[in-house]
């Protein structure tokens, strides 16, 4: 509901007192992140999977995001069946 994937039939949702019905979907989606409980990885590199949420992210931003998720060290230890390692390893 908070990303306005569905419209309310009654009531309102507010963020800091502002009704989200007066905010564009693009603005909401650009400023609110969603982490699904049903996770999936695409058959791409870990770097590409992380960048799905922000395709123009720099390598530093990708590493920072992995660090915040406590995944950076784990990612560095990965190697796929074609010997790609770390953020270049394919998953999914």
Coordinates of C-alpha atoms in Angstrom, one line a residue:
X1 CA 0.0 0.0 0.0
X2 CA 2.8 2.5 0.8
X3 CA 4.2 2.3 -2.7
X4 CA 0.6 2.9 -4.1
X5 CA 0.5 -0.4 -6.0
X6 CA -3.1 -0.4 -4.9
X7 CA -5.3 2.6 -4.1
X8 CA -7.1 2.8 -0.8
X9 CA -10.9 2.5 -0.8
X10 CA -11.1 4.4 2.5
X11 CA -8.8 6.1 5.0
X12 CA -5.3 7.4 4.4
X13 CA -1.7 6.6 4.7
X14 CA 0.6 9.4 5.9
X15 CA 4.3 9.8 6.0
X16 CA 5.4 12.6 8.5
X17 CA 1.8 13.8 8.4
X18 CA 1.6 14.0 4.5
X19 CA -1.0 12.0 2.8
X20 CA 0.7 9.8 0.2
X21 CA -2.2 10.1 -2.2
X22 CA -0.8 13.6 -2.9
X23 CA 2.6 12.2 -3.8
X24 CA 3.5 10.8 -7.2
X25 CA 4.2 7.1 -7.4
X26 CA 7.6 7.8 -8.9
X27 CA 8.5 10.0 -6.0
X28 CA 7.4 7.3 -3.5
X29 CA 9.2 4.5 -5.3
X30 CA 12.4 6.6 -5.7
X31 CA 12.6 7.2 -1.9
X32 CA 11.3 4.0 -0.4
X33 CA 13.0 0.6 -0.6
X34 CA 11.2 -2.6 -0.4
X35 CA 12.8 -5.9 0.6
X36 CA 10.6 -8.8 -0.4
X37 CA 10.4 -11.8 2.0
X38 CA 10.3 -14.0 -1.1
X39 CA 13.8 -13.5 -2.4
X40 CA 15.1 -14.4 -5.9
X41 CA 18.5 -13.9 -7.6
X42 CA 18.7 -13.6 -11.4
X43 CA 21.2 -15.6 -13.4
X44 CA 23.6 -12.7 -13.6
X45 CA 26.6 -11.5 -11.6
X46 CA 26.1 -10.5 -8.0
X47 CA 27.0 -7.0 -9.0
X48 CA 24.2 -6.9 -11.6
X49 CA 21.7 -8.4 -9.0
X50 CA 22.6 -5.7 -6.5
X51 CA 22.3 -3.0 -9.2
X52 CA 18.8 -4.0 -10.1
X53 CA 17.5 -1.4 -7.7
X54 CA 19.8 1.3 -9.0
X55 CA 21.2 0.5 -12.4
X56 CA 23.6 3.5 -12.5
X57 CA 25.1 2.6 -9.1
X58 CA 28.9 3.0 -9.0
X59 CA 31.1 0.1 -7.8
X60 CA 31.6 2.0 -4.5
X61 CA 27.8 2.2 -4.0
X62 CA 27.4 -1.5 -4.8
X63 CA 30.0 -2.4 -2.2
X64 CA 28.5 0.0 0.3
X65 CA 25.1 -1.7 -0.2
X66 CA 26.6 -5.1 0.3
X67 CA 28.3 -3.9 3.4
X68 CA 25.1 -2.6 4.9
X69 CA 23.5 -6.0 4.2
X70 CA 26.5 -7.6 6.0
X71 CA 27.2 -9.5 2.7
X72 CA 30.5 -7.9 1.4
X73 CA 32.9 -10.5 2.9
X74 CA 30.7 -13.4 1.9
X75 CA 30.5 -12.1 -1.7
X76 CA 34.2 -11.8 -1.8
X77 CA 34.6 -15.5 -0.9
X78 CA 32.3 -16.7 -3.7
X79 CA 33.5 -18.4 -6.9
X80 CA 31.1 -19.7 -9.6
X81 CA 31.6 -22.8 -11.9
X82 CA 33.3 -20.6 -14.5
X83 CA 35.8 -19.3 -12.0
X84 CA 34.3 -15.8 -11.8
X85 CA 34.7 -14.6 -8.2
X86 CA 33.3 -12.0 -5.8
X87 CA 31.0 -9.5 -7.3
X88 CA 31.5 -11.0 -10.8
X89 CA 30.4 -14.5 -9.8
X90 CA 27.1 -15.6 -11.4
X91 CA 24.3 -16.7 -9.1
X92 CA 20.6 -17.6 -9.5

